Coordinates of C-alpha atoms and ligand atoms in Angstrom, one line a residue:
M258 CA 193.9 98.3 42.9
Q259 CA 195.3 101.4 44.3
G260 CA 195.4 102.3 47.8
L261 CA 193.0 105.1 48.8
M262 CA 195.5 106.9 51.5
M263 CA 196.9 110.7 51.3
D264 CA 199.6 111.2 49.2
Y265 CA 201.2 113.4 52.1
P266 CA 204.5 114.7 50.8
L267 CA 207.6 114.0 53.0
T268 CA 209.2 117.4 53.4
T269 CA 211.5 118.8 55.6
N270 CA 208.7 121.9 55.8
V271 CA 206.5 119.2 57.6
I272 CA 209.2 118.7 60.4
L273 CA 209.6 122.5 60.6
R274 CA 205.6 123.0 60.9
R275 CA 205.6 120.5 63.5
A276 CA 208.8 121.9 65.6
E277 CA 207.1 125.4 65.4
T278 CA 203.5 124.2 66.4
M279 CA 204.4 121.4 69.0
Y280 CA 207.5 122.8 70.6
P281 CA 208.1 126.5 70.2
H282 CA 209.4 126.5 73.6
R283 CA 211.8 123.6 73.6
E284 CA 215.4 124.8 73.7
I285 CA 218.1 124.9 71.1
I286 CA 221.3 125.6 73.6
T287 CA 224.3 126.8 71.6
R288 CA 228.1 127.3 73.3
R289 CA 229.6 130.4 71.6
G290 CA 233.3 130.8 70.7
D291 CA 233.9 132.7 74.1
G292 CA 231.8 129.8 76.3
R293 CA 228.8 131.9 76.6
L294 CA 225.6 129.6 76.4
D295 CA 222.9 131.0 73.8
R296 CA 219.3 129.8 74.4
S297 CA 216.9 129.7 71.5
S298 CA 213.9 127.5 70.7
Y299 CA 212.4 125.5 68.0
G300 CA 209.8 128.3 67.8
E301 CA 212.5 131.0 67.2
M302 CA 214.2 128.5 65.0
A303 CA 211.1 128.2 62.7
R304 CA 210.6 132.0 62.4
R305 CA 214.2 132.6 61.5
A306 CA 214.4 129.7 59.1
K307 CA 211.3 131.1 57.3
Q308 CA 212.9 134.7 57.2
L309 CA 216.0 132.9 55.9
A310 CA 213.9 131.2 53.1
L311 CA 212.3 134.5 52.2
A312 CA 215.8 136.2 52.1
L313 CA 217.2 133.4 49.9
A314 CA 214.4 134.1 47.3
A315 CA 215.0 137.9 47.3
L316 CA 218.6 137.3 46.5
G317 CA 217.4 135.1 43.4
I318 CA 217.9 131.7 44.8
G319 CA 215.4 129.2 43.4
R320 CA 214.0 125.7 43.3
G321 CA 217.1 123.5 43.3
D322 CA 219.8 126.1 43.8
R323 CA 222.5 125.3 46.2
V324 CA 223.2 126.8 49.1
A325 CA 226.5 126.1 50.9
T326 CA 227.2 126.5 54.6
L327 CA 230.7 126.6 56.1
S328 CA 230.0 126.3 59.6
W329 CA 230.3 124.9 63.1
N330 CA 227.4 123.4 65.1
H331 CA 224.8 126.1 66.2
A332 CA 221.5 127.5 66.2
E333 CA 222.1 129.3 62.9
H334 CA 223.4 126.2 61.1
Q335 CA 220.0 124.4 62.3
E336 CA 218.5 127.3 60.8
A337 CA 220.1 126.7 57.6
Y338 CA 219.1 123.0 57.7
F339 CA 215.3 123.9 57.5
G340 CA 215.5 127.3 56.0
I341 CA 217.7 126.4 52.7
P342 CA 215.3 123.6 51.7
A343 CA 212.1 125.6 52.7
A344 CA 213.1 127.9 49.9
G345 CA 213.0 125.1 47.7
A346 CA 216.8 125.2 47.3
V347 CA 219.4 122.4 48.3
L348 CA 221.5 122.9 51.8
H349 CA 225.1 121.9 50.9
T350 CA 227.4 121.7 54.0
L351 CA 230.8 122.3 53.2
N352 CA 233.5 120.2 55.6
L353 CA 235.8 122.8 56.8
R354 CA 238.3 120.3 57.9
L355 CA 239.3 119.3 54.2
P356 CA 242.3 121.0 52.5
H357 CA 241.0 124.1 51.1
E358 CA 241.8 123.2 47.7
E359 CA 239.2 120.0 48.0
I360 CA 236.5 122.6 49.4
A361 CA 237.2 124.6 46.4
Y362 CA 236.8 121.8 44.1
I363 CA 233.6 120.5 46.0
A364 CA 231.9 123.9 46.2
D365 CA 232.6 124.4 42.4
H366 CA 231.7 121.0 41.4
A367 CA 227.9 121.6 43.2
D368 CA 227.5 125.0 41.7
D369 CA 227.0 126.4 44.9
R370 CA 225.5 130.0 44.5
V371 CA 225.3 131.4 47.9
L372 CA 227.8 130.7 50.8
I373 CA 226.8 131.1 54.5
V374 CA 230.0 131.1 56.5
D375 CA 230.9 132.0 60.5
E376 CA 233.0 134.8 60.8
C377 CA 235.8 132.7 62.6
L378 CA 236.3 130.6 59.0
L379 CA 236.5 133.6 56.8
D380 CA 240.1 132.5 56.3
I381 CA 238.9 129.6 54.7
Y382 CA 236.5 131.4 52.6
D383 CA 239.4 133.7 51.6
S384 CA 241.5 131.0 50.4
I385 CA 238.8 129.8 47.9
R386 CA 237.1 132.8 46.7
T387 CA 238.9 133.2 43.6
R388 CA 238.3 129.5 42.9
V389 CA 234.5 129.6 43.3
P390 CA 232.3 132.2 41.8
F391 CA 229.6 132.5 44.8
E392 CA 227.1 135.1 44.0
H393 CA 226.4 136.3 47.8
V394 CA 228.6 135.6 50.8
V395 CA 226.5 135.7 54.2
V396 CA 228.2 136.1 57.3
V397 CA 227.0 134.8 60.7
R398 CA 229.0 136.9 63.2
E399 CA 230.1 136.9 66.6
S400 CA 232.2 140.2 67.0
D401 CA 231.5 143.6 66.0
A402 CA 234.4 143.9 63.6
A403 CA 233.5 145.5 60.2
L404 CA 232.6 143.1 57.4
P405 CA 234.5 143.0 54.4
E406 CA 233.2 144.8 51.6
G407 CA 230.5 143.3 49.7
M408 CA 229.4 140.7 52.3
I409 CA 226.3 140.1 54.0
D410 CA 225.6 140.2 57.6
Y411 CA 223.3 137.4 58.4
E412 CA 221.2 139.2 61.2
E413 CA 220.5 142.5 59.0
L414 CA 219.5 139.8 56.2
L415 CA 217.2 138.1 58.3
A416 CA 215.9 141.3 59.9
Q417 CA 214.4 142.4 56.6
Y418 CA 211.8 139.8 56.2
D419 CA 208.6 138.9 58.0
A420 CA 208.2 135.1 58.8
G421 CA 204.5 135.7 58.4
D422 CA 205.0 136.3 54.5
Y423 CA 206.3 132.8 54.0
V424 CA 204.3 130.6 51.7
D425 CA 205.2 127.0 51.6
P426 CA 206.5 126.1 48.0
Q427 CA 204.5 122.5 47.7
L428 CA 207.8 120.7 47.2
D429 CA 207.7 117.2 45.8
E430 CA 209.0 114.9 48.2
R431 CA 211.7 113.8 45.7
E432 CA 213.2 117.2 45.1
A433 CA 216.7 117.4 46.9
A434 CA 216.8 118.9 49.9
A435 CA 220.6 118.7 51.0
M436 CA 223.8 117.3 49.6
C437 CA 226.9 116.4 51.1
Y438 CA 230.3 115.0 49.5
T439 CA 232.2 112.0 50.7
S440 CA 235.4 113.0 52.5
G441 CA 237.6 111.7 49.9
T442 CA 239.1 109.0 51.9
T443 CA 238.9 106.8 48.8
G444 CA 239.7 109.1 46.0
R445 CA 238.2 112.4 44.8
S446 CA 234.8 113.8 46.7
K447 CA 231.9 112.6 45.3
G448 CA 228.4 114.4 46.0
V449 CA 225.7 112.5 47.4
V450 CA 222.0 114.6 47.0
Y451 CA 219.5 113.5 49.7
S452 CA 215.7 113.9 48.7
H453 CA 213.2 115.4 51.2
R454 CA 211.8 112.2 51.4
S455 CA 214.9 110.2 52.3
T456 CA 215.6 113.0 55.1
V457 CA 212.3 112.5 56.5
L458 CA 212.2 108.6 56.5
H459 CA 215.9 108.8 58.0
S460 CA 214.8 111.0 60.6
L461 CA 211.9 108.3 61.4
A462 CA 214.5 105.5 61.2
L463 CA 216.4 107.4 64.2
T464 CA 213.5 107.7 66.6
M465 CA 213.0 103.9 66.7
A466 CA 214.0 102.1 70.0
D467 CA 216.1 99.8 68.0
A468 CA 218.1 102.5 66.2
L469 CA 218.9 105.6 68.6
G470 CA 215.3 105.9 69.9
V471 CA 215.5 109.9 69.7
C472 CA 212.4 111.3 71.6
A473 CA 210.8 114.1 73.1
A474 CA 212.5 113.3 76.6
D475 CA 216.0 113.7 75.1
V476 CA 218.9 116.4 75.6
I477 CA 221.0 115.8 72.7
V478 CA 224.5 116.7 72.3
P479 CA 225.5 116.4 68.4
V480 CA 229.3 116.6 68.7
V481 CA 229.1 114.9 65.1
P482 CA 229.9 118.0 63.0
M483 CA 227.0 119.3 60.9
F484 CA 229.4 119.4 58.0
H485 CA 229.7 115.8 58.3
V486 CA 226.6 113.5 57.1
N487 CA 224.3 116.2 58.3
A488 CA 225.4 115.4 62.0
W489 CA 224.0 111.9 61.5
G490 CA 220.5 113.6 60.7
I491 CA 220.1 114.6 64.5
P492 CA 219.1 118.1 63.7
Y493 CA 216.0 116.9 61.7
T494 CA 215.2 114.0 64.0
A495 CA 215.3 116.5 67.3
A496 CA 213.0 118.6 65.4
M497 CA 210.6 116.1 64.5
V498 CA 210.2 114.9 68.1
G499 CA 211.1 118.0 70.2
A500 CA 214.2 116.7 71.7
V501 CA 216.7 119.8 73.3
Q502 CA 219.8 120.1 71.3
V503 CA 223.0 121.4 72.8
F504 CA 225.2 122.6 70.1
P505 CA 229.0 122.7 71.1
G506 CA 230.0 125.4 68.7
P507 CA 233.2 126.4 67.3
R508 CA 236.4 123.8 67.8
P509 CA 234.8 122.0 70.8
T510 CA 237.5 120.3 73.1
P511 CA 236.7 117.0 75.2
A512 CA 236.5 119.0 78.2
D513 CA 234.0 121.5 76.6
I514 CA 231.8 118.5 75.6
L515 CA 232.0 116.9 79.3
E516 CA 231.1 120.6 80.6
L517 CA 228.0 120.8 78.3
M518 CA 227.1 117.2 78.8
T519 CA 227.1 117.5 82.5
S520 CA 225.9 121.0 83.1
Q521 CA 222.9 120.6 80.4
R522 CA 222.0 117.1 81.7
A523 CA 222.3 115.5 78.4
T524 CA 220.5 112.2 77.6
L525 CA 222.3 111.3 74.4
A526 CA 225.5 112.5 72.5
A527 CA 226.8 111.3 69.2
G528 CA 230.3 111.4 67.7
V529 CA 233.4 109.5 66.3
P530 CA 235.5 107.2 68.7
T531 CA 238.5 109.9 68.8
V532 CA 236.1 112.4 70.5
W533 CA 235.1 109.9 73.3
L534 CA 238.7 108.5 73.7
G535 CA 239.7 112.1 74.6
M536 CA 236.6 112.6 76.9
L537 CA 237.7 109.2 78.7
E538 CA 241.0 110.6 79.8
L539 CA 239.3 113.4 81.6
L540 CA 236.9 110.8 83.2
D541 CA 239.8 108.6 84.1
Q542 CA 241.6 111.2 85.5
A543 CA 239.0 112.3 88.2
P544 CA 236.6 109.3 88.7
G545 CA 233.3 110.4 90.2
K546 CA 234.0 113.8 89.5
H547 CA 231.7 114.5 86.6
D548 CA 227.8 113.5 86.9
L549 CA 226.9 111.8 83.7
S550 CA 224.0 109.9 85.3
S551 CA 221.4 111.6 83.0
V552 CA 223.0 110.0 80.0
R553 CA 221.2 107.2 78.5
A554 CA 223.9 106.4 75.7
I555 CA 226.5 107.7 73.5
A556 CA 226.1 106.7 70.0
V557 CA 229.6 106.3 68.3
G558 CA 230.2 105.8 64.6
G559 CA 232.2 106.5 61.7
A560 CA 235.0 103.9 62.9
A561 CA 235.0 100.9 65.0
S562 CA 234.9 101.6 69.0
P563 CA 237.7 99.9 70.9
Q564 CA 236.7 97.5 73.6
R565 CA 238.6 98.9 76.3
M566 CA 236.6 102.4 75.6
V567 CA 233.4 100.6 75.9
E568 CA 234.3 98.8 78.8
S569 CA 235.8 102.2 80.3
Y570 CA 232.3 103.9 79.9
D571 CA 230.5 101.0 81.2
R572 CA 232.5 101.4 84.4
H573 CA 231.6 105.2 84.4
G574 CA 228.1 104.1 84.0
V575 CA 227.8 105.5 80.7
R576 CA 226.3 102.9 77.7
I577 CA 228.0 103.3 74.3
V578 CA 225.9 102.3 71.3
C579 CA 227.9 101.5 68.3
A580 CA 226.7 102.2 64.6
W581 CA 227.5 102.0 61.1
G582 CA 226.8 104.2 58.3
M583 CA 228.3 106.5 55.3
T584 CA 227.7 109.3 53.8
E585 CA 226.0 107.7 51.1
T586 CA 223.7 106.1 53.4
S587 CA 222.5 109.3 55.4
P588 CA 224.2 107.7 57.3
I589 CA 222.2 105.2 59.3
G590 CA 222.6 102.0 58.3
T591 CA 223.0 99.6 61.1
V592 CA 222.9 99.5 65.1
S593 CA 224.4 97.3 67.6
I594 CA 221.7 96.4 70.0
L595 CA 221.2 93.3 72.1
P596 CA 218.7 91.2 70.6
K597 CA 216.2 89.1 73.0
E598 CA 218.3 86.3 72.9
L599 CA 221.5 87.8 74.2
Q600 CA 219.5 89.9 76.8
D601 CA 220.8 87.0 79.4
A602 CA 224.1 86.2 77.9
D603 CA 227.2 85.9 79.1
P604 CA 228.6 89.7 79.8
D605 CA 231.7 88.9 77.2
V606 CA 229.2 87.4 74.5
Q607 CA 227.3 90.8 75.0
M608 CA 230.4 92.9 74.9
Q609 CA 231.3 91.2 71.5
Q610 CA 228.1 91.8 70.1
R611 CA 228.0 95.5 71.1
L612 CA 231.2 96.1 69.6
R613 CA 229.8 94.8 66.2
Q614 CA 228.5 97.2 63.7
G615 CA 225.0 95.1 64.3
F616 CA 221.5 95.0 62.9
P617 CA 220.3 96.8 59.7
V618 CA 217.8 99.1 60.9
P619 CA 214.1 98.6 59.4
L620 CA 213.8 99.4 55.7
V621 CA 217.8 98.9 55.1
E622 CA 218.6 95.7 53.6
L623 CA 222.5 94.0 53.5
R624 CA 224.2 91.6 51.8
A625 CA 228.0 90.7 50.8
R626 CA 229.6 89.3 48.0
N627 CA 233.0 87.9 47.3
E628 CA 234.4 86.6 44.2
N629 CA 232.3 83.3 44.5
G630 CA 229.1 85.5 44.7
L631 CA 226.9 86.4 47.5
V632 CA 228.2 85.0 50.9
P633 CA 226.6 82.9 53.2
W634 CA 225.4 84.5 57.0
D635 CA 227.5 82.4 58.6
G636 CA 229.7 85.0 60.6
Q637 CA 232.8 84.0 58.8
T638 CA 233.1 84.5 55.1
M639 CA 234.2 87.9 54.4
G640 CA 232.8 89.7 51.6
E641 CA 231.9 93.4 50.2
L642 CA 228.8 94.7 52.0
E643 CA 226.0 96.1 49.5
I644 CA 223.2 98.0 50.7
C645 CA 219.8 99.2 49.8
G646 CA 217.2 101.2 51.5
P647 CA 214.9 104.6 50.8
W648 CA 217.9 106.8 52.4
V649 CA 220.8 105.0 50.7
A650 CA 222.1 106.8 47.5
S651 CA 221.0 105.5 44.0
Q652 CA 223.9 107.4 42.2
Y653 CA 226.3 110.4 42.7
Y654 CA 225.8 113.9 41.5
E655 CA 227.6 114.3 38.3
S656 CA 230.7 112.8 39.0
S657 CA 233.1 112.4 36.3
D658 CA 235.1 109.7 38.4
P659 CA 235.3 106.9 36.5
T660 CA 235.1 104.5 39.4
A661 CA 231.8 106.3 40.4
G662 CA 229.3 103.7 38.2
M663 CA 231.1 101.0 39.8
A664 CA 229.7 101.7 43.2
F665 CA 226.3 100.2 42.0
T666 CA 225.2 97.0 41.4
D667 CA 223.3 96.1 38.1
D668 CA 220.2 95.6 40.4
G669 CA 220.8 99.2 42.3
W670 CA 222.2 98.3 45.5
F671 CA 225.0 100.4 46.8
R672 CA 228.7 98.7 47.0
T673 CA 229.9 100.1 50.3
G674 CA 233.8 99.3 50.0
D675 CA 233.5 97.7 53.6
I676 CA 234.5 94.1 53.8
V677 CA 232.1 92.3 56.4
V678 CA 231.1 89.0 57.6
I679 CA 227.0 88.6 58.4
R680 CA 226.1 86.6 61.2
P681 CA 223.3 83.8 61.0
D682 CA 221.2 86.1 62.8
G683 CA 221.4 88.9 60.1
S684 CA 223.8 91.3 62.4
M685 CA 227.0 92.7 60.3
H686 CA 230.7 92.8 61.5
L687 CA 233.0 94.9 59.9
Q688 CA 236.2 93.6 59.2
D689 CA 237.8 96.2 57.0
R690 CA 237.6 98.5 54.4
A691 CA 238.5 97.2 51.1
K692 CA 241.3 99.4 50.4
D693 CA 242.9 98.6 54.3
V694 CA 242.5 94.9 54.3
I695 CA 245.7 92.9 54.1
K696 CA 245.8 90.3 51.7
S697 CA 248.6 88.0 53.0
G698 CA 249.2 84.6 51.1
G699 CA 245.8 85.1 49.6
E700 CA 243.9 85.2 52.8
W701 CA 242.3 88.6 54.4
I702 CA 243.7 89.7 57.5
S703 CA 241.6 92.4 59.2
S704 CA 243.3 95.4 60.1
I705 CA 240.5 96.6 62.3
A706 CA 240.5 93.3 64.5
L707 CA 244.3 93.8 65.2
E708 CA 243.8 97.5 66.1
G709 CA 241.2 96.4 68.5
A710 CA 243.3 94.0 70.2
L711 CA 246.2 96.3 70.2
M712 CA 244.1 99.2 71.6
G713 CA 243.1 96.8 74.4
H714 CA 246.3 96.9 75.9
D715 CA 246.6 99.2 79.0
R716 CA 249.7 101.3 77.6
V717 CA 248.4 101.7 74.1
A718 CA 246.5 104.9 73.4
E719 CA 246.0 104.5 69.6
A720 CA 246.8 101.9 67.0
A721 CA 246.5 101.6 63.4
V722 CA 247.7 98.6 61.0
I723 CA 248.4 98.9 57.0
A724 CA 249.5 96.4 54.7
M725 CA 252.9 96.5 53.6
P726 CA 254.2 94.9 50.4
D727 CA 255.9 91.8 50.9
E728 CA 257.6 89.6 48.4
R729 CA 256.7 86.2 49.5
W730 CA 253.1 86.9 50.8
G731 CA 251.9 89.8 48.8
E732 CA 251.3 91.9 51.8
R733 CA 252.1 91.8 55.6
P734 CA 250.8 93.5 58.3
L735 CA 252.5 96.8 60.0
A736 CA 251.3 97.9 63.4
V737 CA 251.6 101.8 64.4
V738 CA 251.2 102.3 68.1
V739 CA 250.8 105.4 70.1
P740 CA 251.8 104.9 73.8
R741 CA 249.8 105.7 77.0
G742 CA 251.4 106.9 79.8
D743 CA 255.5 107.1 80.1
T744 CA 256.6 103.5 79.3
P745 CA 255.6 102.1 75.9
P746 CA 255.0 98.5 75.6
T747 CA 257.8 96.5 73.8
S748 CA 257.0 94.8 70.4
D749 CA 257.7 91.3 72.2
E750 CA 254.9 92.5 74.8
L751 CA 252.5 93.4 72.0
L752 CA 252.9 90.4 70.1
A753 CA 252.6 87.9 72.9
M754 CA 249.2 89.5 73.5
L755 CA 248.2 89.3 70.0
A756 CA 249.2 85.6 70.0
E757 CA 246.9 84.7 72.3
Q758 CA 243.9 85.9 70.3
F759 CA 244.8 85.7 66.5
P760 CA 246.6 82.9 64.2
K761 CA 250.4 83.1 63.9
W762 CA 250.2 84.6 60.3
W763 CA 248.0 87.5 61.5
L764 CA 250.6 88.9 63.6
P765 CA 252.3 92.1 62.5
E766 CA 255.4 91.8 61.0
Q767 CA 256.6 95.0 62.8
I768 CA 255.5 97.3 65.2
V769 CA 256.4 100.8 65.4
V770 CA 255.8 103.1 68.2
R771 CA 254.9 106.9 67.4
K772 CA 253.6 110.1 69.2
E773 CA 250.5 110.6 67.0
I774 CA 248.9 108.9 64.2
P775 CA 247.6 111.3 61.3
K776 CA 243.8 111.4 61.1
T777 CA 241.1 112.6 58.5
S778 CA 239.0 115.4 58.6
A779 CA 236.5 113.2 60.5
G780 CA 239.0 112.2 63.1
K781 CA 239.7 108.5 61.9
F782 CA 242.9 107.2 61.1
L783 CA 244.4 108.5 58.1
K784 CA 245.8 105.6 56.7
S785 CA 246.9 106.2 53.4
A786 CA 249.4 108.8 55.0
L787 CA 250.8 106.0 57.1
R788 CA 251.0 103.8 54.0
E789 CA 252.9 106.4 52.1
Q790 CA 255.4 107.1 54.8
Y791 CA 256.2 103.3 55.8
T792 CA 255.9 101.9 52.2
A793 CA 258.3 104.8 50.9
R794 CA 260.9 103.5 53.6
V795 CA 261.1 100.0 52.2
Ligands
ADP21 P1 234.7 108.5 54.5 O1 234.6 107.4 53.8 O2 235.4 109.6 54.1 O3 235.5 108.2 55.9 P2 232.3 108.3 55.9 O4 232.1 109.1 56.7 O5 231.2 108.2 54.8 O6 233.3 108.8 55.0 O7 232.6 107.1 56.1 C1 231.9 105.6 56.2 C2 233.0 104.7 56.5 O8 233.2 104.7 57.8 C3 232.1 103.5 56.4 O9 232.4 102.7 55.1 C4 233.1 102.6 57.2 O10 234.1 101.8 56.6 C5 233.4 103.2 58.1 N1 232.7 103.3 59.7 C6 231.4 104.0 59.6 N2 230.8 103.4 61.0 C7 231.3 102.5 61.4 C8 231.8 101.6 62.5 N3 230.7 101.7 63.6 N4 232.7 100.7 62.7 C9 233.9 100.7 61.9 N5 233.7 101.4 60.7 C10 232.9 102.0 60.5

């Protein structure tokens, strides 16, 4: 017997209609390049998204065609998030921090037909234009300077169309809404294609209290770029529940973000740890000066949060919530909430749980595997994390990379490349990425655990631990440390501190002090560059 409920398509247009009818006056605020704040609304966003959909159709863009964006976080990018799928086309967010050659490869591989680009990023377009045959280039402008020949002014384009003429194309929920390429830290960039259905379900997931609990009372500052995994889905979720969004605009500094969060009375913000470490320095310099009392949480993911950072924010009255995800998982996979059993636990126990990656959100399933098969949920046995759920990729987009198929198991789960332990309560604790884990004498050493401990030292700002080839043990850890303040800690001091927490064979063979650690386009430690530098020296 079949169920007799409506086959209601889960498309981004459903979210758009809701935003338009329910929250026409709820604000979307953008910090422009000159620091000015522009105020728009969901009503205006919906009107302009429909104008964009009509304009794209007039440019010859149809069902499934890819439309790329090369943009910072701002109101026009939000319009593209809805307007491109509203045309039946596919939003393809290009990561502006990647090497230009990689951007060209990605745009070409995805067959992007139109590019919507910020005026301040036209130099990137210039350096890729001969390699990518965009049919149209639409420029979101901030200045009155003349546009280069052949380019279309975004505002002039929209002005030609009347939102009232827009007709919903009645999309199938399994059609593609958006795509994003992995940032290539683990090989050639691969395309992930989100469906309308996965996008809507992922948006719902973010509203759950045990996820980020995004709600109508929120004022959100999405620091995570809209060119990186859909700004963790926030633009869709915020529109769905009518949360105010405050976009940081081009090249935001920690000071810009702090200013926006205090002046706009933000309740929620999201970004990678490096951003929040930067803001922490400002808070520490002037305790009590910045009023963050409106903030109920800062969601931090993309890399492990150092304990010192979480504790320092606690002291400033701001709660950090750690979450784990990947481009391939839309991205929300797990969130580190405190379950009922730990509500009254010792603060140290609570802190350890908060620092882990946490519990899979409903509809997401986890398991981990090592060479002996699926690992027990004992909180000790390490294995590679496998994941399935309605917003997890089932394959990559036309990848010629021979390893792409290996990312999926025979029964269709996605192999994450993350080495984890799963605890008896079902929560996940990430130990390392498969390519970063250090294999010493046949045993695994977690580089993340060592980094976390090193960054717990008062005079250490950043620490990355990499594997060095070793004749006797296969690999041994080498720690690279960026000091905080004027007196760098000595190796002996750091080793003595580590010796209190880890077995002797985990201790780094060598500790190197340097001014900075190279970062990826998403602000994570670029360990491949460190490995190249230090292994070349031996
Ligand atoms: P890239 O693979 O290029 O870094 P992603 O943004 O997809 O791009 O990164 C996903 C990876 O980031 C995960 O596989 C994991 O290794 C790491 N990661 C994400 N969230 C966390 C977290 N909370 N703690 C530790 N690592 C994380």
